[in-house]
mmCIF file of C-alpha atoms in Angstrom:
data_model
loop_
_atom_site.group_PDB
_atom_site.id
_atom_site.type_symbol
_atom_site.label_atom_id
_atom_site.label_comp_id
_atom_site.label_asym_id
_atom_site.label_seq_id
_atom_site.Cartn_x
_atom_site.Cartn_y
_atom_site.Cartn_z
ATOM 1 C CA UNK P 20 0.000 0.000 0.000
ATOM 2 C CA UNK P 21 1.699 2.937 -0.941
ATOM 3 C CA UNK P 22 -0.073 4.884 2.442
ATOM 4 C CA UNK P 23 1.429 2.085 4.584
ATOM 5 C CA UNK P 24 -2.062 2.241 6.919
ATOM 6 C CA UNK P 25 -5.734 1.736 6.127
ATOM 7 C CA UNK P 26 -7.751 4.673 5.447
ATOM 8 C CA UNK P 27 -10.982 4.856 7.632
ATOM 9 C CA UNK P 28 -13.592 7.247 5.790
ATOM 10 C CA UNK P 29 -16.076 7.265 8.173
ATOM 11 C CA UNK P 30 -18.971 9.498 7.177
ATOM 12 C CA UNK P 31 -19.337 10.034 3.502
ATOM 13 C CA UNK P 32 -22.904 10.771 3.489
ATOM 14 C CA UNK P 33 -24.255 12.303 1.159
ATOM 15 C CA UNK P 34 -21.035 10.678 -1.048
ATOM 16 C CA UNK P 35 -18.448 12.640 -2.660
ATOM 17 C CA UNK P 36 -15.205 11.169 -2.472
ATOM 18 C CA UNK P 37 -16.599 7.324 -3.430
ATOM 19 C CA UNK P 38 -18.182 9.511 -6.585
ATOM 20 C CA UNK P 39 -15.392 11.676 -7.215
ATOM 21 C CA UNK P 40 -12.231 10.979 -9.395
ATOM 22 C CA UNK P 41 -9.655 10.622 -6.823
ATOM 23 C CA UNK P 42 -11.355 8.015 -5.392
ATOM 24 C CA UNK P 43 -10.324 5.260 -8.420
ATOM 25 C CA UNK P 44 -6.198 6.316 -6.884
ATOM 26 C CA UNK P 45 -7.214 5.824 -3.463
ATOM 27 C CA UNK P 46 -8.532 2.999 -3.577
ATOM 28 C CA UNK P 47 -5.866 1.555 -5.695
ATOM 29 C CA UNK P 48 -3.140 3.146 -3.606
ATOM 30 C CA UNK P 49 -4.603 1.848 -0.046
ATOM 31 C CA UNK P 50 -7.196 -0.424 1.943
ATOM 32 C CA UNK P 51 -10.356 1.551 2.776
ATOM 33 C CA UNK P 52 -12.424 1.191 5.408
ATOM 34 C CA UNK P 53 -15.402 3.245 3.457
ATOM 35 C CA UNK P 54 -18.656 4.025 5.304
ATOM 36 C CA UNK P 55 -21.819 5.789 3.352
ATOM 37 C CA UNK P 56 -23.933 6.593 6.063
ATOM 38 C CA UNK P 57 -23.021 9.131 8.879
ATOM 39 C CA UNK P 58 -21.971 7.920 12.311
ATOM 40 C CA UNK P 59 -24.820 9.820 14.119
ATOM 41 C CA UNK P 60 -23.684 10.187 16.982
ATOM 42 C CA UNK P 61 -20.358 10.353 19.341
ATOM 43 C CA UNK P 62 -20.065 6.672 19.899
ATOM 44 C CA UNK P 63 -21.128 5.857 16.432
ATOM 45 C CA UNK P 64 -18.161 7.559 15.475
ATOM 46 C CA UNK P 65 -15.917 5.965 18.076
ATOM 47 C CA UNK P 66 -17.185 2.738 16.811
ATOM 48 C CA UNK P 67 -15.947 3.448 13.268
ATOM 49 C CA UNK P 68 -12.782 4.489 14.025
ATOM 50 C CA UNK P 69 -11.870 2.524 17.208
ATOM 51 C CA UNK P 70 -9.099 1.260 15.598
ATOM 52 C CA UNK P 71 -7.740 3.365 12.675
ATOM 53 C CA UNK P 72 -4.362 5.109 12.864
ATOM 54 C CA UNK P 73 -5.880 7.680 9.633
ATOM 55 C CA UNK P 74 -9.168 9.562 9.225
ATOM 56 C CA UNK P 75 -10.341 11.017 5.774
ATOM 57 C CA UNK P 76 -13.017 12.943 7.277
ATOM 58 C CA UNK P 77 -16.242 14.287 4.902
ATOM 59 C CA UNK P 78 -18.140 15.558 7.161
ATOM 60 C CA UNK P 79 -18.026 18.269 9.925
ATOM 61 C CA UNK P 80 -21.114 16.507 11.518
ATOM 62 C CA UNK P 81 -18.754 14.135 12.661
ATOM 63 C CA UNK P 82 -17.525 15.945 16.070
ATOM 64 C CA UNK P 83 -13.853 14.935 17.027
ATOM 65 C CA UNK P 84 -14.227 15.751 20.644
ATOM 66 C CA UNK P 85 -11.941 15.002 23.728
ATOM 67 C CA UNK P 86 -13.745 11.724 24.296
ATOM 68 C CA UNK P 87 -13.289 10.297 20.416
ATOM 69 C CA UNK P 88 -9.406 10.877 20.648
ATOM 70 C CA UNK P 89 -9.294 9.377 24.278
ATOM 71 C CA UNK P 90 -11.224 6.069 23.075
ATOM 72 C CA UNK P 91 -9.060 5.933 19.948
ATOM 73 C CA UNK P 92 -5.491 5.691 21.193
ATOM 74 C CA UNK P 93 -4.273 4.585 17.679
ATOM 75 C CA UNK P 94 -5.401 7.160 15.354
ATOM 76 C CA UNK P 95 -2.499 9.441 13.886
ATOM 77 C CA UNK P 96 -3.991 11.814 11.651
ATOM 78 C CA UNK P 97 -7.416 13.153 10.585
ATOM 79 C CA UNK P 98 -8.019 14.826 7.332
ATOM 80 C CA UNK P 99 -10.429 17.585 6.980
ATOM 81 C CA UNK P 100 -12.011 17.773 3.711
ATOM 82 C CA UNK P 101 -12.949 21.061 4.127
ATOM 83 C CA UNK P 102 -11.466 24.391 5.773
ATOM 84 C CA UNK P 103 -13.332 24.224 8.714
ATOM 85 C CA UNK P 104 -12.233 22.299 11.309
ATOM 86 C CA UNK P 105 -14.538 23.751 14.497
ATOM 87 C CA UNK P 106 -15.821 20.509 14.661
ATOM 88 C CA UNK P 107 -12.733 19.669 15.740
ATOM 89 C CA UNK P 108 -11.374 19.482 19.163
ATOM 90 C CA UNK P 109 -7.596 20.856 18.495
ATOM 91 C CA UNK P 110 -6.442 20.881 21.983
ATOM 92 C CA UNK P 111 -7.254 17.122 22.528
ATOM 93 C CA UNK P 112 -6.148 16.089 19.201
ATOM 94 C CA UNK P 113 -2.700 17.900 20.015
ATOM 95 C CA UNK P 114 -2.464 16.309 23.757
ATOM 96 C CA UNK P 115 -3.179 12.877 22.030
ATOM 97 C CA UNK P 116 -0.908 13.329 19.270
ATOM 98 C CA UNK P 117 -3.293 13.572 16.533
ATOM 99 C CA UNK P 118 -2.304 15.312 13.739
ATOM 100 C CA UNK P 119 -5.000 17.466 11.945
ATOM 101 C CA UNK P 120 -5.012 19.087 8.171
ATOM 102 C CA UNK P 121 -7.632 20.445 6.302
ATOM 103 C CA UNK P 122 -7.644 21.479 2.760
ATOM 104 C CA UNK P 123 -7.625 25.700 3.119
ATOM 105 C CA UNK P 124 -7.830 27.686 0.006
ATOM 106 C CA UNK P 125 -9.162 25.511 -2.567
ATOM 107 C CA UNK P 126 -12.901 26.299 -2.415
ATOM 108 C CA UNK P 127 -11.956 30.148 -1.965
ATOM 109 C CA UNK P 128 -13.377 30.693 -5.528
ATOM 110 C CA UNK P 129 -16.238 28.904 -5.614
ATOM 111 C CA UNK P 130 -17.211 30.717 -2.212
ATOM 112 C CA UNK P 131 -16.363 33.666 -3.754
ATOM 113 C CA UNK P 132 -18.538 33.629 -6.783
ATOM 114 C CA UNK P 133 -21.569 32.041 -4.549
ATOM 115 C CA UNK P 134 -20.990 35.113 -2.280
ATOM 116 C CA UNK P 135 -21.596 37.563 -5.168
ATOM 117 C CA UNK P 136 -24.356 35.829 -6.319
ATOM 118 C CA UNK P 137 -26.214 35.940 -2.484
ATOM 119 C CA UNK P 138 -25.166 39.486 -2.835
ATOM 120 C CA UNK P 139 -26.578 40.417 -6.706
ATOM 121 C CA UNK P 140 -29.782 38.102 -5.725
ATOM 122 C CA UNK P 141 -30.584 39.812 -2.506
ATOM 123 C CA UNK P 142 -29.822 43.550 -3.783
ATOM 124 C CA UNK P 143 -31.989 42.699 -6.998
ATOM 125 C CA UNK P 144 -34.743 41.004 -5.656
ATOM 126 C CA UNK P 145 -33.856 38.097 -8.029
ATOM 127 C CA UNK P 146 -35.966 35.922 -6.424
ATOM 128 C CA UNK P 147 -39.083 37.713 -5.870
ATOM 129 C CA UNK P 148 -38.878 39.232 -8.869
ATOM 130 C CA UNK P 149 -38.477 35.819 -10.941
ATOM 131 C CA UNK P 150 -41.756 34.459 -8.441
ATOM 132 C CA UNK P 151 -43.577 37.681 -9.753
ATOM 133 C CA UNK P 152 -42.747 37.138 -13.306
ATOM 134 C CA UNK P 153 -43.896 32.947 -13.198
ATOM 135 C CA UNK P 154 -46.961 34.225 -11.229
ATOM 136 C CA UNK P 155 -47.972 36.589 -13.965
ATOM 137 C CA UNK P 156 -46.542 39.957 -12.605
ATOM 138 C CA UNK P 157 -44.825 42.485 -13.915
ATOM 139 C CA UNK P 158 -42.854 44.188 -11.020
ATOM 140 C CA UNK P 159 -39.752 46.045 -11.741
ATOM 141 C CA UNK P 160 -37.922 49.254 -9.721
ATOM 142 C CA UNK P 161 -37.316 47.649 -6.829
ATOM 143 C CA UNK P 162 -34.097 46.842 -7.213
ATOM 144 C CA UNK P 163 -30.814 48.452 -5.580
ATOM 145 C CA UNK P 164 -27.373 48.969 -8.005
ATOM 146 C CA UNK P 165 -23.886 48.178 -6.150
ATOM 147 C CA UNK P 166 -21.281 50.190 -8.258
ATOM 148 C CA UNK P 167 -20.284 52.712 -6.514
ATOM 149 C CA UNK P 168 -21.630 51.460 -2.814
ATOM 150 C CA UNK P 169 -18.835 50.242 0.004
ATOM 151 C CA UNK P 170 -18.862 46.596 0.598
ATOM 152 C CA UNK P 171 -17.305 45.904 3.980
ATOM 153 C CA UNK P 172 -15.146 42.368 4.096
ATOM 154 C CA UNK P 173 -14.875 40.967 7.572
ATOM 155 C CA UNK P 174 -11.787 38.932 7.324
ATOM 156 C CA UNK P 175 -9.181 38.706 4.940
ATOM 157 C CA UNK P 176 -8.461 34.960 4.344
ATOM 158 C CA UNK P 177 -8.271 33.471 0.795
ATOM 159 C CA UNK P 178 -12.107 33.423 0.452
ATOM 160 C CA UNK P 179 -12.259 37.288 1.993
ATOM 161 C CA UNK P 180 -9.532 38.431 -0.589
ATOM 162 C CA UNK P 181 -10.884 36.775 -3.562
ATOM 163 C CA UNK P 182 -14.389 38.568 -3.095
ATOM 164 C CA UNK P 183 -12.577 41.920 -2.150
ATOM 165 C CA UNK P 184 -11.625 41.367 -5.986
ATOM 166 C CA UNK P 185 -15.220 40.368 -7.435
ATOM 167 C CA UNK P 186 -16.794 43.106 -5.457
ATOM 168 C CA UNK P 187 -14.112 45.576 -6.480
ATOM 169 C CA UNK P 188 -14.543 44.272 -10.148
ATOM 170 C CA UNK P 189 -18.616 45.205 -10.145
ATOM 171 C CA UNK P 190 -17.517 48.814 -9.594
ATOM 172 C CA UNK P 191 -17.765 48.718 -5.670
ATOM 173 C CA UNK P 192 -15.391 50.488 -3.306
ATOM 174 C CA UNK P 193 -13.824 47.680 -0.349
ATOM 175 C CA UNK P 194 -13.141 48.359 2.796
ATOM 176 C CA UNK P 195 -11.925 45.091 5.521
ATOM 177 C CA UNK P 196 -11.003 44.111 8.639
ATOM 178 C CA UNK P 197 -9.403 41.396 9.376
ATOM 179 C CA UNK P 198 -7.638 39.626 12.408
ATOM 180 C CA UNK P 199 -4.009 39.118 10.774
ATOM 181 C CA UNK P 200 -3.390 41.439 8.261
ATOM 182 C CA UNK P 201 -0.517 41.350 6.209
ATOM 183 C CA UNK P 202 2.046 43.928 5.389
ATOM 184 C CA UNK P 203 0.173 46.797 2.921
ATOM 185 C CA UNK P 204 -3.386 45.420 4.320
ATOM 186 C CA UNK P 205 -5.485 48.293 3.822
ATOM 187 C CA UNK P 206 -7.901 47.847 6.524
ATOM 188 C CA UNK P 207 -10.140 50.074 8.552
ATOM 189 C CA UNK P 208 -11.184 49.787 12.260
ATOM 190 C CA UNK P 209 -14.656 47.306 12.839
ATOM 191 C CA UNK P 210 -16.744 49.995 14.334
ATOM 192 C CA UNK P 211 -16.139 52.272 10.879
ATOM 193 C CA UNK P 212 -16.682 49.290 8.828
ATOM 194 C CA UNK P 213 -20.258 48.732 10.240
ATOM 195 C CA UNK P 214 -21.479 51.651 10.291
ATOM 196 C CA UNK P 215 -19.846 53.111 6.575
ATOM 197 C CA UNK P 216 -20.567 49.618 4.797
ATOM 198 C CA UNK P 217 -23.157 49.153 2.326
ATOM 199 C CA UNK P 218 -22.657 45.497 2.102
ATOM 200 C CA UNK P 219 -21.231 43.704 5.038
ATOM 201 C CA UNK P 220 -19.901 40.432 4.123
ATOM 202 C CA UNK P 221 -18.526 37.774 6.648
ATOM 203 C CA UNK P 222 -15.298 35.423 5.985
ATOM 204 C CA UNK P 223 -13.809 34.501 9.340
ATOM 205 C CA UNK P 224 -13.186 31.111 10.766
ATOM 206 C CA UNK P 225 -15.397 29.941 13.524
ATOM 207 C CA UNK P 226 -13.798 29.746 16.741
ATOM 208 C CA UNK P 227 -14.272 30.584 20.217
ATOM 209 C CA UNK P 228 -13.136 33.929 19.226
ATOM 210 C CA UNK P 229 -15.571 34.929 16.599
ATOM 211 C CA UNK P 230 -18.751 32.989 17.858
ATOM 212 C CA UNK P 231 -21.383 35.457 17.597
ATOM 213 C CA UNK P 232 -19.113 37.924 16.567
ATOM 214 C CA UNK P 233 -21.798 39.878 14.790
ATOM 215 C CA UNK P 234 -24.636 40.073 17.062
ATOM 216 C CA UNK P 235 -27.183 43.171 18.456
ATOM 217 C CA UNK P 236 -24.534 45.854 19.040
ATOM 218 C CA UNK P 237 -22.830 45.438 15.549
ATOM 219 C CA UNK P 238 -26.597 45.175 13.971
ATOM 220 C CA UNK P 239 -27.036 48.723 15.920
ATOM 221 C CA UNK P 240 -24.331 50.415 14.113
ATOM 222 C CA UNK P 241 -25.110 48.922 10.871
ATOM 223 C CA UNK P 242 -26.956 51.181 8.126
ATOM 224 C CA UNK P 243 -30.788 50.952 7.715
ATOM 225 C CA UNK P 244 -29.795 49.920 3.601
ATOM 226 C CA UNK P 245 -27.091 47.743 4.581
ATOM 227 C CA UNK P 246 -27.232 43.692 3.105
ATOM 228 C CA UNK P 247 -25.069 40.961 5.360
ATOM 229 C CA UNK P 248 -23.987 38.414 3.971
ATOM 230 C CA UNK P 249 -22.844 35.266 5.458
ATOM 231 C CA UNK P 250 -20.958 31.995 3.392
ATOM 232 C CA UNK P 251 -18.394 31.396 6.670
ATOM 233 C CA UNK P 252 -19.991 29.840 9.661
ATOM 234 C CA UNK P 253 -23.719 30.345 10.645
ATOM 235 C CA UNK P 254 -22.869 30.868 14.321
ATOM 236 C CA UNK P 255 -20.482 33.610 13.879
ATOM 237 C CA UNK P 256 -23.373 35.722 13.274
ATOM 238 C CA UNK P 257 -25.828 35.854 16.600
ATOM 239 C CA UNK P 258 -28.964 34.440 14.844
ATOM 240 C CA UNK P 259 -31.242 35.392 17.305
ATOM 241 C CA UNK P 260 -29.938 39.241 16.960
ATOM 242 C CA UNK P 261 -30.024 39.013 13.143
ATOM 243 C CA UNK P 262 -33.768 37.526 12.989
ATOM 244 C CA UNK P 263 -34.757 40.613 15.412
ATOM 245 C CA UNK P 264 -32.318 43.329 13.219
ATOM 246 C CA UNK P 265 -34.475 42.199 10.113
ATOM 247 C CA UNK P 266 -37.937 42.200 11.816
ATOM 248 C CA UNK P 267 -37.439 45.902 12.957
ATOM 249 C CA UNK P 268 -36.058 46.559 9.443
ATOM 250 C CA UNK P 269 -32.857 47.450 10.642
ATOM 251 C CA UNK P 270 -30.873 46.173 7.877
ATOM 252 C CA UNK P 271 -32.144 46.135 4.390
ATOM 253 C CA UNK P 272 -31.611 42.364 3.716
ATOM 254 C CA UNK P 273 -29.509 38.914 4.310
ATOM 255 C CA UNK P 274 -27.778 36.580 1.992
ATOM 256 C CA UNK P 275 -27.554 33.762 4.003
ATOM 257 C CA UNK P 276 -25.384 30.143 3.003
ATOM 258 C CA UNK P 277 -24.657 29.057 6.645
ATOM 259 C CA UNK P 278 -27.087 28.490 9.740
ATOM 260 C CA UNK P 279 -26.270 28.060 13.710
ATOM 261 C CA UNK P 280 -28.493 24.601 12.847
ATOM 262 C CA UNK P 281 -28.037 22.659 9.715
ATOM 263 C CA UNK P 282 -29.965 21.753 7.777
ATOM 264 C CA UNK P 283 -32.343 24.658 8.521
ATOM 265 C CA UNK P 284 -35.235 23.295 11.117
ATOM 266 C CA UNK P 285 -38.858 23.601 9.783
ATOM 267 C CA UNK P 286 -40.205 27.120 10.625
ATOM 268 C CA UNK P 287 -37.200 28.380 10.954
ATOM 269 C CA UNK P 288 -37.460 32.124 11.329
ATOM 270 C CA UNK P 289 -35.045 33.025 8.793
ATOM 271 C CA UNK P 290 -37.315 31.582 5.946
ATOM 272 C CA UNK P 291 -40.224 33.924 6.587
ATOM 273 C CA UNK P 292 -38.504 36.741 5.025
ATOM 274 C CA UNK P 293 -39.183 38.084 2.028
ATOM 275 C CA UNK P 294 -35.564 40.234 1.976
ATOM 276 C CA UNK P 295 -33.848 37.062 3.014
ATOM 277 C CA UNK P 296 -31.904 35.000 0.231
ATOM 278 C CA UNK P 297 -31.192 31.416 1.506
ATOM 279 C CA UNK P 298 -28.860 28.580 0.335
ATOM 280 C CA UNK P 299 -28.085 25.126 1.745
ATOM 281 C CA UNK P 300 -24.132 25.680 2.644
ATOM 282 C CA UNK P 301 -23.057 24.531 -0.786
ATOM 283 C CA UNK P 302 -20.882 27.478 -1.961
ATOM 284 C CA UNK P 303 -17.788 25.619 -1.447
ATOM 285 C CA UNK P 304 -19.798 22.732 -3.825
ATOM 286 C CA UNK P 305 -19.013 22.780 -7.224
ATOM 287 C CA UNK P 306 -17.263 20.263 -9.250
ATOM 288 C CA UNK P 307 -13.795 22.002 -9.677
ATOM 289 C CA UNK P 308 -13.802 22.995 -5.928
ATOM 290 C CA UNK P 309 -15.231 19.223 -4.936
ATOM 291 C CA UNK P 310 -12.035 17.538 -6.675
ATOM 292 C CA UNK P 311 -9.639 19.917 -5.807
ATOM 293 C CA UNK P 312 -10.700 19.811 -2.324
ATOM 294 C CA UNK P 313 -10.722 15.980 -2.310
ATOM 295 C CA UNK P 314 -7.542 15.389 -3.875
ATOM 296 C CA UNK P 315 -5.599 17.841 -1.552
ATOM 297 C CA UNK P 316 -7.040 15.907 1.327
ATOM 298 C CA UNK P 317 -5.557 12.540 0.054
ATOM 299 C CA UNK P 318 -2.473 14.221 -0.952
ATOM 300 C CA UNK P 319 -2.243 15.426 3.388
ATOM 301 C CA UNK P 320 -2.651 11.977 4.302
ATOM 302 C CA UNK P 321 -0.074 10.829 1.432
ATOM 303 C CA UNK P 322 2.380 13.782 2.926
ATOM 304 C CA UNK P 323 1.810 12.655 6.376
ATOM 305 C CA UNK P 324 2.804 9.156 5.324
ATOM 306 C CA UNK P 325 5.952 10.160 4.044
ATOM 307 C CA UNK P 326 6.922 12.046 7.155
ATOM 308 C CA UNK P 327 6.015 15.727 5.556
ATOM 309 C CA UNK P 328 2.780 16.515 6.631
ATOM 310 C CA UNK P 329 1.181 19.365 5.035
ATOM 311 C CA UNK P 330 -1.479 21.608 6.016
ATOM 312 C CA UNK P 331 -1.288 20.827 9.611
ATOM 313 C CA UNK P 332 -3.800 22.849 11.691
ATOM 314 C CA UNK P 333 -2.629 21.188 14.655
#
């Protein structure tokens, strides 16, 4: 086996790798211990991997908690399809000598381009105005044009900087904040972002640092016209404060690919409005970013089989 271990794919519900085209290498290249349903629950999981030494892991439903390393004393390494990793206990993968990688950067195009089009769809009324139309209406000025607006990036990661480009590209002026900038960053202080931004868009990593970092006060200093949009992590932005900013038309509107709950529970709140664009966290899901993302997560667990692991979040 050119891995040297078997590979324990524990949750590939709905599938993508066993569909994809890297699968066909892997599964020439090692033995797979391939599982199409999700674990559902801790010890589901535990059960799966009791005894694996590497994890190709699909899906972030699959929690890697303190109790999952303990009870699985010969796992090695877990890759993260997937940026993500806050379903991922770092510290107690680190004090049980887990090594964890993730695939960063690959899907920052897709997200990108699905950002925009949350953005164009909920400043446009696309949606409405395409119900209208089938319906036998005829509505038209209600839309709002971008060029020339400010569109506020929270976070300048690889997904934050290639939207700073598309949004820059439709004519709009960028402003960001961002947690690390780099040298010749030019970024502006939160509080002036919120309340100068047109557009607010989100592209941080959830953490314990930026859980419910948008919540009532930021919503308070936002403008009455302003549009957030959110394709990072649903519970960086306090739900409960955003359903309430939208109700009391605070904000003008929502593009909305991630929830605090997923998928969305029936009735939830968020679907009732009409200035609300929703998607089912799929902006990272196209084809190119799929493979792309797949094949880099072999390629860790390849790298961390020859003693070079790459990617390495902890």
């Amino acid at each position: 086996m050119i891995f040297g271990k078997k590979i324990c794919v524990p949750d590939d519900a709905p599938p993508v790798l066993r569909t994809s085209a890297v699968w066909a290498e892997l599964a020439a290249a090692a033995e797979i211990d391939y599982h199409a349903t999700l674990p559902g629950s801790e010890e589901g999981l535990i059960a799966r991997i009791r005894e694996a030494e590497i994890v190709l892991n699909i899906r972030s439903s699959s929690r890697f908690t303190e109790r999952v390393f303990d009870a699985c004393p010969r796992l090695r390494v877990v890759s993260v399809w997937g940026t993500g990793t806050d379903h991922v206990d770092l510290a107690a993968a680190a004090r049980h000598g887990v090594t964890v990688t993730n695939t960063p950067g690959v899907s920052a195009v897709s997200i990108a381009e699905h950002t925009l089009a949350l953005l164009l769809a909920v400043a446009r009324r696309i949606p409405q105005m395409d119900a209208a139309t089938r319906a036998g209406g005829w509505p038209r000025g209600q839309s709002a044009e971008l060029h020339g607006k400010t569109c506020g990036i929270i976070g300048l990661g690889a997904i934050g900087r290639q939207f700073a480009r598309l949004a820059a590209g439709i004519g709009m002026r960028v402003v960001a904040w961002t947690m690390h900038p780099r040298p010749g960053d030019a970024v502006v202080a939160l509080e002036e972002l919120y309340r100068t931004a047109d557009v607010i868009s989100v592209h941080l990593r959830l953490s314990p640092e930026t859980a419910g970092f948008v919540g009532a006060a930021q919503f308070a200093l936002m403008k009455k016209s302003a549009i957030l949009i959110n394709t990072a992590r649903g519970a960086i932005v306090d739900e409960a404060a955003l359903v309430e900013a939208l109700e009391a038309r605070r904000i003008a509107g929502a593009g909305l690919d991630v929830f605090a709950t997923e998928p969305l529970p029936a009735g939830q709140r968020l679907t009732k409005f009409d200035n609300v664009v929703l998607t089912p966290h799929c902006a990272g899901i196209t084809p190119e970013a799929l493979e792309a993302g797949l094949r880099m997560a072999v390629e860790n667990i390849r790298a961390f089989a020859a003693g070079q692991a790459a990617h390495v979040v902890a």
